[in-house]
Amino acid sequence: MASSDEPEIVERGQKKDDKEEGEGGFIDKVKDFIHDIGEKIEETIGFGKPTADVSGIHIPKFNLEQADIVVDVLIKNPNPVPIPLIDINYLIESDGRKLVSGLIPDSGTIHARGEETIKIPVSLIFDDIKSTYSEIQPGSIIPYKIKVDLIVDVPVFGRITIPLEKTGEIPIPYKPDIDVEKINFDRFSFEETVAILHLKLENKNEFDLGLNSLDYEVWLGDQSIGGAELAKSTKIDKNAISYLELPVTFRPKDLGSALWDMIRGKGTGYSMKGHIDVDTPFGAMKLPISKEGGTTRLKKNKEDGGGGDDDDEEEVH
């Protein structure tokens, strides 16, 4: 066969490729056209992804048992239609240790072209934390990280997740230790006795306590000798001891055998209970104070026949 009679295979192949290339180009053009239309619709109508930020963290309740934390999340919706907030996932951890986690479903709707502050309530139970992680000691301050995932459904974009994080510190509070070092009598009679309790208050926390007020009641044996509520402003440094003087007025003749045991030098048991209202770097707290199992006996002053310089007081152990 002459060379001029050979079929032009390459030419036919080139025509076939040109056809496929043309078809592919047409599909790509259609896709680009649809994408351009989508972008123009998005620009015209104004669809966009919502944004969010942790705007604040509050501790409305803080005591020896737990800390209630409220996380404020500000969400902005740039779209012309409301968007549903489907789920909120949250996690609080400390140095990689999970403290608490949870899910809040169906969390509301963000208004069109508006913004909403979503409040996420979380409770930290200190006994659970201490029992799970023995290295976390009472009185210590631990770092925390709050992780929040907001899941929203946005037209055009579909379902999206907005991750948020916030770090801080929170204490594991410890109640103060108290002890009555001695009791001085300003006036002693069977009808009415005025005494001053010299109280030692030890703060075992890693943070200062700003004492605002306290209430207390004192017992000799099983008999209450009285108490009071005082506005007392002082600072109790972290890991430090502070001293307070508390007045108490009572009628010794109502004490029965407890009084006679003191007078005879036998001693009698005493206890003290109350609360202190304090400010901390993490919020206000009302802390219990208590002392049980103490022993006290009465010393007469010199005018009554006593002998020492410090005889106008009650010995306390």
Short mmCIF file of C-alpha atoms in Angstrom, two decimals:
data_model
loop_
_atom_site.label_atom_id
_atom_site.label_comp_id
_atom_site.label_asym_id
_atom_site.label_seq_id
_atom_site.Cartn_x
_atom_site.Cartn_y
_atom_site.Cartn_z
CA MET A 1 0.00 0.00 0.00
CA ALA A 2 1.31 3.38 -0.96
CA SER A 3 2.01 5.85 1.76
CA SER A 4 -0.67 8.14 0.35
CA ASP A 5 -3.32 5.43 0.89
CA GLU A 6 -2.70 5.02 4.67
CA PRO A 7 -5.56 6.19 6.93
CA GLU A 8 -4.93 9.37 8.84
CA ILE A 9 -5.21 7.79 12.27
CA VAL A 10 -3.55 10.64 14.06
CA GLU A 11 -5.91 13.13 12.48
CA ARG A 12 -8.97 11.20 13.53
CA GLY A 13 -7.58 10.82 17.02
CA GLN A 14 -7.00 14.53 17.17
CA LYS A 15 -10.59 15.18 16.16
CA LYS A 16 -11.85 12.82 18.87
CA ASP A 17 -9.73 14.58 21.50
CA ASP A 18 -10.95 17.92 20.29
CA LYS A 19 -14.52 16.71 20.73
CA GLU A 20 -13.88 15.46 24.30
CA GLU A 21 -12.02 18.64 25.10
CA GLY A 22 -14.92 20.64 23.83
CA GLU A 23 -17.40 18.69 25.94
CA GLY A 24 -15.21 19.06 29.04
CA GLY A 25 -14.85 22.76 28.45
CA PHE A 26 -18.59 23.15 28.14
CA ILE A 27 -19.23 21.38 31.48
CA ASP A 28 -16.57 23.48 33.19
CA LYS A 29 -18.12 26.61 31.76
CA VAL A 30 -21.53 25.57 33.08
CA LYS A 31 -20.03 24.94 36.54
CA ASP A 32 -18.28 28.30 36.50
CA PHE A 33 -21.48 29.97 35.34
CA ILE A 34 -23.48 28.40 38.19
CA HIS A 35 -20.75 29.32 40.69
CA ASP A 36 -20.73 32.91 39.42
CA ILE A 37 -24.51 33.08 39.71
CA GLY A 38 -24.29 31.67 43.26
CA GLU A 39 -21.72 34.28 44.24
CA LYS A 40 -23.79 37.07 42.69
CA ILE A 41 -26.92 35.83 44.52
CA GLU A 42 -24.92 35.60 47.76
CA GLU A 43 -23.58 39.12 47.23
CA THR A 44 -27.00 40.46 46.27
CA ILE A 45 -28.94 38.81 49.06
CA GLY A 46 -26.12 39.16 51.59
CA PHE A 47 -25.52 35.65 52.90
CA GLY A 48 -22.44 35.14 55.02
CA LYS A 49 -21.00 33.02 57.78
CA PRO A 50 -21.92 34.05 61.35
CA THR A 51 -19.19 34.99 63.80
CA ALA A 52 -18.98 34.38 67.54
CA ASP A 53 -16.82 35.29 70.52
CA VAL A 54 -16.73 34.60 74.26
CA SER A 55 -17.74 38.02 75.59
CA GLY A 56 -17.59 37.22 79.30
CA ILE A 57 -17.36 34.62 82.06
CA HIS A 58 -19.25 35.07 85.35
CA ILE A 59 -19.33 33.09 88.60
CA PRO A 60 -22.75 33.88 90.16
CA LYS A 61 -22.45 31.13 92.80
CA PHE A 62 -19.24 30.20 94.56
CA ASN A 63 -18.95 28.21 97.78
CA LEU A 64 -17.15 25.22 99.28
CA GLU A 65 -19.28 22.74 97.34
CA GLN A 66 -19.36 24.12 93.82
CA ALA A 67 -18.81 26.98 91.41
CA ASP A 68 -21.56 27.91 88.97
CA ILE A 69 -20.04 29.42 85.84
CA VAL A 70 -21.93 31.27 83.11
CA VAL A 71 -20.19 31.68 79.75
CA ASP A 72 -21.50 34.55 77.60
CA VAL A 73 -21.13 33.93 73.86
CA LEU A 74 -21.93 36.78 71.45
CA ILE A 75 -23.12 35.51 68.04
CA LYS A 76 -23.55 37.83 65.04
CA ASN A 77 -25.73 36.85 62.08
CA PRO A 78 -25.03 38.85 58.89
CA ASN A 79 -27.76 37.06 56.90
CA PRO A 80 -31.18 38.47 55.89
CA VAL A 81 -32.93 35.46 57.46
CA PRO A 82 -32.83 34.01 60.99
CA ILE A 83 -30.49 31.08 61.53
CA PRO A 84 -31.10 28.26 64.00
CA LEU A 85 -28.52 27.45 66.65
CA ILE A 86 -28.76 23.67 66.51
CA ASP A 87 -26.41 22.48 69.25
CA ILE A 88 -23.86 23.80 71.73
CA ASN A 89 -21.09 21.44 72.82
CA TYR A 90 -18.93 22.54 75.74
CA LEU A 91 -15.93 21.19 77.62
CA ILE A 92 -13.98 22.55 80.60
CA GLU A 93 -10.55 21.05 81.19
CA SER A 94 -7.51 21.77 83.35
CA ASP A 95 -4.07 20.79 82.07
CA GLY A 96 -5.69 18.18 79.84
CA ARG A 97 -7.95 16.81 82.62
CA LYS A 98 -11.65 16.93 81.80
CA LEU A 99 -13.58 18.66 84.56
CA VAL A 100 -17.04 18.77 82.97
CA SER A 101 -18.63 18.52 79.52
CA GLY A 102 -22.10 18.63 78.05
CA LEU A 103 -24.46 19.31 75.17
CA ILE A 104 -27.22 21.93 74.94
CA PRO A 105 -29.59 21.06 72.05
CA ASP A 106 -31.98 23.38 70.21
CA SER A 107 -30.45 26.52 71.65
CA GLY A 108 -32.61 29.08 69.90
CA THR A 109 -32.49 31.31 66.83
CA ILE A 110 -30.24 34.21 65.89
CA HIS A 111 -32.28 37.06 64.41
CA ALA A 112 -31.71 38.24 60.83
CA ARG A 113 -28.86 40.76 60.59
CA GLY A 114 -28.71 40.76 64.37
CA GLU A 115 -26.70 39.50 67.29
CA GLU A 116 -27.55 37.49 70.38
CA THR A 117 -25.73 36.74 73.62
CA ILE A 118 -26.12 33.07 74.46
CA LYS A 119 -25.55 32.12 78.10
CA ILE A 120 -24.03 28.69 78.75
CA PRO A 121 -24.44 27.59 82.41
CA VAL A 122 -21.86 25.14 83.76
CA SER A 123 -21.41 23.79 87.31
CA LEU A 124 -18.12 22.54 88.74
CA ILE A 125 -18.65 20.20 91.71
CA PHE A 126 -15.47 20.36 93.78
CA ASP A 127 -15.90 16.97 95.49
CA ASP A 128 -16.17 15.30 92.08
CA ILE A 129 -13.01 17.04 90.90
CA LYS A 130 -11.02 16.17 94.04
CA SER A 131 -12.16 12.53 94.01
CA THR A 132 -11.29 12.15 90.32
CA TYR A 133 -7.94 13.96 90.44
CA SER A 134 -6.23 13.46 93.81
CA GLU A 135 -3.40 15.81 92.86
CA ILE A 136 -5.83 18.76 92.92
CA GLN A 137 -5.64 19.95 96.52
CA PRO A 138 -8.19 22.03 98.46
CA GLY A 139 -7.14 25.65 98.65
CA SER A 140 -5.29 25.56 95.33
CA ILE A 141 -5.86 27.58 92.17
CA ILE A 142 -6.03 25.62 88.93
CA PRO A 143 -5.96 26.80 85.30
CA TYR A 144 -8.93 26.02 83.09
CA LYS A 145 -9.77 26.08 79.41
CA ILE A 146 -13.35 26.36 78.17
CA LYS A 147 -14.00 24.92 74.70
CA VAL A 148 -17.31 25.65 72.99
CA ASP A 149 -18.56 24.42 69.60
CA LEU A 150 -21.56 26.27 68.18
CA ILE A 151 -23.38 24.35 65.42
CA VAL A 152 -25.55 26.56 63.20
CA ASP A 153 -27.48 26.03 59.97
CA VAL A 154 -26.87 28.79 57.41
CA PRO A 155 -28.52 29.08 53.97
CA VAL A 156 -26.09 28.54 51.08
CA PHE A 157 -23.35 27.32 53.46
CA GLY A 158 -25.33 24.60 55.23
CA ARG A 159 -24.47 23.33 58.70
CA ILE A 160 -21.24 24.78 60.09
CA THR A 161 -19.38 24.59 63.41
CA ILE A 162 -17.89 27.64 65.09
CA PRO A 163 -15.20 26.65 67.63
CA LEU A 164 -14.38 28.95 70.58
CA GLU A 165 -11.88 28.81 73.45
CA LYS A 166 -11.27 30.81 76.62
CA THR A 167 -8.76 30.29 79.41
CA GLY A 168 -8.63 31.43 83.03
CA GLU A 169 -8.15 30.31 86.62
CA ILE A 170 -10.52 28.99 89.27
CA PRO A 171 -9.92 28.03 92.92
CA ILE A 172 -10.75 24.86 94.81
CA PRO A 173 -11.70 26.65 98.08
CA TYR A 174 -10.85 25.47 101.58
CA LYS A 175 -12.70 26.59 104.71
CA PRO A 176 -10.61 28.59 107.21
CA ASP A 177 -9.49 27.07 110.51
CA ILE A 178 -10.46 28.91 113.68
CA ASP A 179 -9.38 28.67 117.28
CA VAL A 180 -10.30 30.64 120.39
CA GLU A 181 -6.96 31.50 122.01
CA LYS A 182 -8.40 33.11 125.13
CA ILE A 183 -11.43 34.91 126.54
CA ASN A 184 -11.06 38.18 128.44
CA PHE A 185 -13.85 39.39 130.72
CA ASP A 186 -14.60 43.11 130.60
CA ARG A 187 -17.27 42.65 133.26
CA PHE A 188 -18.21 39.54 135.19
CA SER A 189 -21.34 39.04 137.27
CA PHE A 190 -23.96 36.34 137.57
CA GLU A 191 -26.56 38.64 136.03
CA GLU A 192 -24.56 39.74 133.00
CA THR A 193 -21.04 39.08 131.80
CA VAL A 194 -19.30 40.84 128.93
CA ALA A 195 -16.41 38.88 127.41
CA ILE A 196 -14.03 39.31 124.49
CA LEU A 197 -13.16 36.23 122.43
CA HIS A 198 -9.64 36.32 120.96
CA LEU A 199 -10.08 34.41 117.74
CA LYS A 200 -7.31 33.04 115.52
CA LEU A 201 -8.38 32.65 111.88
CA GLU A 202 -6.12 30.74 109.48
CA ASN A 203 -6.57 31.09 105.73
CA LYS A 204 -5.34 27.90 104.03
CA ASN A 205 -6.15 29.07 100.50
CA GLU A 206 -3.76 30.19 97.79
CA PHE A 207 -5.69 33.47 97.52
CA ASP A 208 -6.46 36.39 99.85
CA LEU A 209 -9.75 36.73 101.69
CA GLY A 210 -11.28 40.15 102.21
CA LEU A 211 -13.39 39.79 105.35
CA ASN A 212 -16.57 41.90 105.27
CA SER A 213 -18.68 40.49 108.08
CA LEU A 214 -19.20 37.47 110.28
CA ASP A 215 -21.82 35.85 112.44
CA TYR A 216 -21.12 33.44 115.27
CA GLU A 217 -22.55 31.62 118.27
CA VAL A 218 -20.67 30.17 121.24
CA TRP A 219 -21.65 27.19 123.44
CA LEU A 220 -20.37 26.15 126.85
CA GLY A 221 -21.23 22.49 127.14
CA ASP A 222 -24.68 22.18 125.61
CA GLN A 223 -25.71 25.71 126.57
CA SER A 224 -25.51 28.61 124.13
CA ILE A 225 -24.01 31.69 125.77
CA GLY A 226 -24.81 33.96 122.84
CA GLY A 227 -23.42 35.32 119.61
CA ALA A 228 -23.58 38.28 117.29
CA GLU A 229 -23.35 39.54 113.74
CA LEU A 230 -20.53 41.98 113.10
CA ALA A 231 -19.39 44.14 110.21
CA LYS A 232 -15.68 43.50 110.38
CA SER A 233 -13.45 44.65 107.53
CA THR A 234 -9.97 43.17 107.33
CA LYS A 235 -7.73 41.34 104.90
CA ILE A 236 -6.65 37.77 105.56
CA ASP A 237 -3.60 37.04 103.42
CA LYS A 238 -3.25 33.73 101.60
CA ASN A 239 -1.70 30.97 103.71
CA ALA A 240 -1.61 33.33 106.69
CA ILE A 241 -3.15 33.82 110.14
CA SER A 242 -5.25 36.76 111.26
CA TYR A 243 -6.53 37.64 114.76
CA LEU A 244 -9.96 38.99 115.63
CA GLU A 245 -11.58 40.18 118.87
CA LEU A 246 -15.26 39.30 119.16
CA PRO A 247 -17.57 40.51 121.94
CA VAL A 248 -20.16 38.26 123.56
CA THR A 249 -22.62 39.01 126.39
CA PHE A 250 -24.30 36.28 128.46
CA ARG A 251 -25.93 35.51 131.86
CA PRO A 252 -23.74 33.06 133.81
CA LYS A 253 -26.60 32.10 136.14
CA ASP A 254 -28.33 30.47 133.14
CA LEU A 255 -25.40 28.17 132.41
CA GLY A 256 -26.02 25.66 135.20
CA SER A 257 -23.34 23.02 135.77
CA ALA A 258 -21.09 24.35 132.99
CA LEU A 259 -20.47 27.54 134.96
CA TRP A 260 -19.69 25.70 138.22
CA ASP A 261 -17.26 23.41 136.43
CA MET A 262 -15.39 26.50 135.21
CA ILE A 263 -15.34 28.16 138.62
CA ARG A 264 -14.11 24.98 140.34
CA GLY A 265 -11.28 24.75 137.82
CA LYS A 266 -12.56 21.53 136.27
CA GLY A 267 -13.04 23.10 132.87
CA THR A 268 -15.93 22.68 130.53
CA GLY A 269 -16.23 21.98 126.85
CA TYR A 270 -16.96 24.77 124.42
CA SER A 271 -17.72 25.08 120.73
CA MET A 272 -18.17 27.88 118.26
CA LYS A 273 -19.93 28.01 114.90
CA GLY A 274 -20.68 30.71 112.39
CA HIS A 275 -19.94 32.13 108.94
CA ILE A 276 -17.71 34.74 107.40
CA ASP A 277 -18.58 36.77 104.32
CA VAL A 278 -15.48 37.38 102.25
CA ASP A 279 -14.45 38.80 98.90
CA THR A 280 -12.03 36.80 96.75
CA PRO A 281 -10.46 37.41 93.33
CA PHE A 282 -13.10 35.01 91.98
CA GLY A 283 -16.20 36.45 93.63
CA ALA A 284 -17.90 36.75 97.01
CA MET A 285 -18.15 33.71 99.29
CA LYS A 286 -19.90 32.80 102.52
CA LEU A 287 -17.64 30.36 104.36
CA PRO A 288 -18.49 28.32 107.47
CA ILE A 289 -16.29 28.53 110.56
CA SER A 290 -16.42 26.08 113.44
CA LYS A 291 -14.49 24.94 116.47
CA GLU A 292 -15.48 21.95 118.59
CA GLY A 293 -13.87 20.03 121.41
CA GLY A 294 -12.21 22.98 123.14
CA THR A 295 -11.90 23.19 126.95
CA THR A 296 -12.13 26.31 129.09
CA ARG A 297 -11.84 27.13 132.82
CA LEU A 298 -12.26 30.40 134.66
CA LYS A 299 -9.49 32.37 136.40
CA LYS A 300 -10.48 35.05 138.91
CA ASN A 301 -8.84 38.47 138.73
CA LYS A 302 -6.70 39.98 141.50
CA GLU A 303 -9.59 41.83 143.12
CA ASP A 304 -11.34 38.52 143.59
CA GLY A 305 -8.28 36.92 145.13
CA GLY A 306 -6.44 35.74 142.01
CA GLY A 307 -2.67 35.93 141.82
CA GLY A 308 -1.30 36.34 138.26
CA ASP A 309 -1.08 39.23 135.82
CA ASP A 310 -3.29 37.45 133.32
CA ASP A 311 -5.84 36.21 135.83
CA ASP A 312 -8.70 38.28 134.39
CA GLU A 313 -9.26 35.79 131.64
CA GLU A 314 -10.53 32.37 130.85
CA GLU A 315 -8.05 29.69 129.90
CA VAL A 316 -8.88 28.09 126.58
CA HIS A 317 -7.40 24.88 125.18
#
